Amino acid sequence: MTVDEVAEFLRCSRETLYRLLNKGEIPGAFRVGSDWRVSADQFEEYIRQSQRGHTTPSVSSPGKNLK
């Protein structure tokens, strides 16, 4: 997933998402050159676990399907 896709899903600004990425708070995030990407599978699992209360997400997430 791209930064724009993740930011749209989380309903946050790109700046907020970059802050989270640089802190290492988004699982499955990696860099391709200077661009960030997020593994859709790992991000989706993170959201599922967050909704179950197993982890505390940094950003509230809407109940929306990623795919």
GROMACS .gro file of N, CA and C in nm:
model
  201
    1MET      N    1   0.084  -0.117   0.000
    1MET     CA    2   0.000   0.000   0.000
    1MET      C    3   0.089   0.124   0.000
    2THR      N    4   0.042   0.228  -0.062
    2THR     CA    5   0.117   0.353  -0.065
    2THR      C    6   0.083   0.437   0.058
    3VAL      N    7   0.162   0.541   0.079
    3VAL     CA    8   0.136   0.633   0.190
    3VAL      C    9  -0.003   0.694   0.176
    4ASP      N   10  -0.040   0.732   0.056
    4ASP     CA   11  -0.172   0.792   0.036
    4ASP      C   12  -0.284   0.694   0.069
    5GLU      N   13  -0.269   0.568   0.031
    5GLU     CA   14  -0.371   0.467   0.059
    5GLU      C   15  -0.386   0.444   0.210
    6VAL      N   16  -0.274   0.434   0.280
    6VAL     CA   17  -0.279   0.411   0.424
    6VAL      C   18  -0.336   0.535   0.495
    7ALA      N   19  -0.292   0.653   0.455
    7ALA     CA   20  -0.343   0.776   0.516
    7ALA      C   21  -0.494   0.790   0.494
    8GLU      N   22  -0.540   0.755   0.375
    8GLU     CA   23  -0.684   0.761   0.347
    8GLU      C   24  -0.759   0.662   0.435
    9PHE      N   25  -0.707   0.541   0.446
    9PHE     CA   26  -0.773   0.440   0.528
    9PHE      C   27  -0.782   0.484   0.674
   10LEU      N   28  -0.672   0.539   0.726
   10LEU     CA   29  -0.668   0.582   0.865
   10LEU      C   30  -0.733   0.718   0.887
   11ARG      N   31  -0.767   0.784   0.777
   11ARG     CA   32  -0.826   0.917   0.782
   11ARG      C   33  -0.738   1.014   0.860
   12CYS      N   34  -0.611   1.013   0.821
   12CYS     CA   35  -0.515   1.105   0.881
   12CYS      C   36  -0.437   1.172   0.768
   13SER      N   37  -0.364   1.276   0.803
   13SER     CA   38  -0.285   1.347   0.703
   13SER      C   39  -0.160   1.267   0.669
   14ARG      N   40  -0.102   1.300   0.555
   14ARG     CA   41   0.025   1.237   0.517
   14ARG      C   42   0.132   1.268   0.621
   15GLU      N   43   0.131   1.390   0.674
   15GLU     CA   44   0.230   1.430   0.773
   15GLU      C   45   0.220   1.343   0.898
   16THR      N   46   0.097   1.319   0.944
   16THR     CA   47   0.077   1.232   1.060
   16THR      C   48   0.127   1.091   1.031
   17LEU      N   49   0.094   1.041   0.914
   17LEU     CA   50   0.138   0.906   0.877
   17LEU      C   51   0.290   0.898   0.869
   18TYR      N   52   0.355   0.998   0.809
   18TYR     CA   53   0.501   0.997   0.803
   18TYR      C   54   0.561   0.997   0.944
   19ARG      N   55   0.501   1.071   1.035
   19ARG     CA   56   0.549   1.072   1.173
   19ARG      C   57   0.540   0.931   1.233
   20LEU      N   58   0.427   0.863   1.212
   20LEU     CA   59   0.409   0.726   1.261
   20LEU      C   60   0.508   0.629   1.195
   21LEU      N   61   0.528   0.644   1.065
   21LEU     CA   62   0.621   0.558   0.993
   21LEU      C   63   0.763   0.575   1.047
   22ASN      N   64   0.804   0.698   1.066
   22ASN     CA   65   0.940   0.724   1.114
   22ASN      C   66   0.961   0.678   1.258
   23LYS      N   67   0.853   0.669   1.336
   23LYS     CA   68   0.862   0.617   1.473
   23LYS      C   69   0.856   0.465   1.476
   24GLY      N   70   0.825   0.402   1.361
   24GLY     CA   71   0.814   0.257   1.355
   24GLY      C   72   0.682   0.204   1.409
   25GLU      N   73   0.579   0.286   1.408
   25GLU     CA   74   0.450   0.248   1.467
   25GLU      C   75   0.353   0.183   1.370
   26ILE      N   76   0.390   0.173   1.244
   26ILE     CA   77   0.304   0.108   1.145
   26ILE      C   78   0.371  -0.023   1.104
   27PRO      N   79   0.313  -0.137   1.144
   27PRO     CA   80   0.374  -0.265   1.109
   27PRO      C   81   0.369  -0.291   0.959
   28GLY      N   82   0.469  -0.359   0.911
   28GLY     CA   83   0.474  -0.393   0.769
   28GLY      C   84   0.524  -0.280   0.682
   29ALA      N   85   0.571  -0.171   0.743
   29ALA     CA   86   0.620  -0.057   0.665
   29ALA      C   87   0.765  -0.080   0.624
   30PHE      N   88   0.796  -0.042   0.502
   30PHE     CA   89   0.932  -0.055   0.452
   30PHE      C   90   0.955   0.052   0.346
   31ARG      N   91   1.080   0.076   0.315
   31ARG     CA   92   1.114   0.178   0.217
   31ARG      C   93   1.154   0.115   0.084
   32VAL      N   94   1.113   0.180  -0.022
   32VAL     CA   95   1.157   0.148  -0.157
   32VAL      C   96   1.222   0.277  -0.206
   33GLY      N   97   1.354   0.280  -0.201
   33GLY     CA   98   1.425   0.405  -0.229
   33GLY      C   99   1.391   0.504  -0.120
   34SER      N  100   1.336   0.618  -0.157
   34SER     CA  101   1.297   0.718  -0.057
   34SER      C  102   1.148   0.713  -0.025
   35ASP      N  103   1.075   0.622  -0.091
   35ASP     CA  104   0.930   0.610  -0.071
   35ASP      C  105   0.897   0.502   0.031
   36TRP      N  106   0.792   0.525   0.109
   36TRP     CA  107   0.743   0.426   0.203
   36TRP      C  108   0.635   0.341   0.136
   37ARG      N  109   0.632   0.215   0.171
   37ARG     CA  110   0.524   0.123   0.133
   37ARG      C  111   0.485   0.047   0.259
   38VAL      N  112   0.363  -0.006   0.260
   38VAL     CA  113   0.316  -0.083   0.374
   38VAL      C  114   0.258  -0.213   0.321
   39SER      N  115   0.301  -0.324   0.379
   39SER     CA  116   0.248  -0.454   0.342
   39SER      C  117   0.100  -0.458   0.377
   40ALA      N  118   0.015  -0.479   0.278
   40ALA     CA  119  -0.130  -0.482   0.301
   40ALA      C  120  -0.168  -0.592   0.399
   41ASP      N  121  -0.106  -0.710   0.386
   41ASP     CA  122  -0.138  -0.822   0.476
   41ASP      C  123  -0.105  -0.790   0.621
   42GLN      N  124   0.014  -0.736   0.645
   42GLN     CA  125   0.054  -0.705   0.782
   42GLN      C  126  -0.028  -0.590   0.839
   43PHE      N  127  -0.059  -0.491   0.756
   43PHE     CA  128  -0.138  -0.377   0.802
   43PHE      C  129  -0.281  -0.422   0.835
   44GLU      N  130  -0.337  -0.507   0.750
   44GLU     CA  131  -0.472  -0.559   0.774
   44GLU      C  132  -0.478  -0.638   0.905
   45GLU      N  133  -0.377  -0.720   0.931
   45GLU     CA  134  -0.372  -0.797   1.056
   45GLU      C  135  -0.359  -0.703   1.176
   46TYR      N  136  -0.280  -0.599   1.164
   46TYR     CA  137  -0.265  -0.498   1.270
   46TYR      C  138  -0.400  -0.434   1.302
   47ILE      N  139  -0.475  -0.399   1.199
   47ILE     CA  140  -0.607  -0.339   1.219
   47ILE      C  141  -0.701  -0.438   1.286
   48ARG      N  142  -0.701  -0.562   1.241
   48ARG     CA  143  -0.787  -0.665   1.303
   48ARG      C  144  -0.754  -0.682   1.451
   49GLN      N  145  -0.625  -0.691   1.484
   49GLN     CA  146  -0.585  -0.706   1.623
   49GLN      C  147  -0.621  -0.582   1.704
   50SER      N  148  -0.606  -0.467   1.646
   50SER     CA  149  -0.640  -0.342   1.715
   50SER      C  150  -0.789  -0.338   1.747
   51GLN      N  151  -0.871  -0.385   1.655
   51GLN     CA  152  -1.015  -0.385   1.677
   51GLN      C  153  -1.055  -0.485   1.785
   52ARG      N  154  -0.975  -0.591   1.802
   52ARG     CA  155  -1.001  -0.691   1.907
   52ARG      C  156  -0.946  -0.647   2.041
   53GLY      N  157  -0.866  -0.540   2.042
   53GLY     CA  158  -0.809  -0.491   2.166
   53GLY      C  159  -0.678  -0.556   2.205
   54HIS      N  160  -0.615  -0.632   2.114
   54HIS     CA  161  -0.487  -0.697   2.145
   54HIS      C  162  -0.371  -0.599   2.142
   55THR      N  163  -0.382  -0.494   2.063
   55THR     CA  164  -0.280  -0.391   2.058
   55THR      C  165  -0.349  -0.257   2.066
   56THR      N  166  -0.276  -0.156   2.099
   56THR     CA  167  -0.331  -0.022   2.104
   56THR      C  168  -0.282   0.053   1.981
   57PRO      N  169  -0.371   0.080   1.887
   57PRO     CA  170  -0.328   0.151   1.767
   57PRO      C  171  -0.295   0.296   1.799
   58SER      N  172  -0.204   0.351   1.722
   58SER     CA  173  -0.165   0.491   1.740
   58SER      C  174  -0.270   0.584   1.682
   59VAL      N  175  -0.344   0.534   1.584
   59VAL     CA  176  -0.446   0.614   1.516
   59VAL      C  177  -0.573   0.532   1.516
   60SER      N  178  -0.686   0.592   1.547
   60SER     CA  179  -0.811   0.517   1.543
   60SER      C  180  -0.840   0.476   1.401
   61SER      N  181  -0.896   0.358   1.383
   61SER     CA  182  -0.918   0.306   1.250
   61SER      C  183  -1.067   0.282   1.227
   62PRO      N  184  -1.117   0.324   1.111
   62PRO     CA  185  -1.256   0.300   1.079
   62PRO      C  186  -1.277   0.154   1.043
   63GLY      N  187  -1.395   0.103   1.059
   63GLY     CA  188  -1.425  -0.035   1.023
   63GLY      C  189  -1.449  -0.048   0.875
   64LYS      N  190  -1.343  -0.045   0.798
   64LYS     CA  191  -1.351  -0.046   0.651
   64LYS      C  192  -1.260  -0.158   0.601
   65ASN      N  193  -1.307  -0.230   0.503
   65ASN     CA  194  -1.227  -0.338   0.445
   65ASN      C  195  -1.115  -0.280   0.361
   66LEU      N  196  -0.994  -0.334   0.376
   66LEU     CA  197  -0.878  -0.285   0.303
   66LEU      C  198  -0.877  -0.325   0.158
   67LYS      N  199  -0.941  -0.433   0.125
   67LYS     CA  200  -0.930  -0.485  -0.012
   67LYS      C  201  -1.039  -0.433  -0.102
   0.00000   0.00000   0.00000
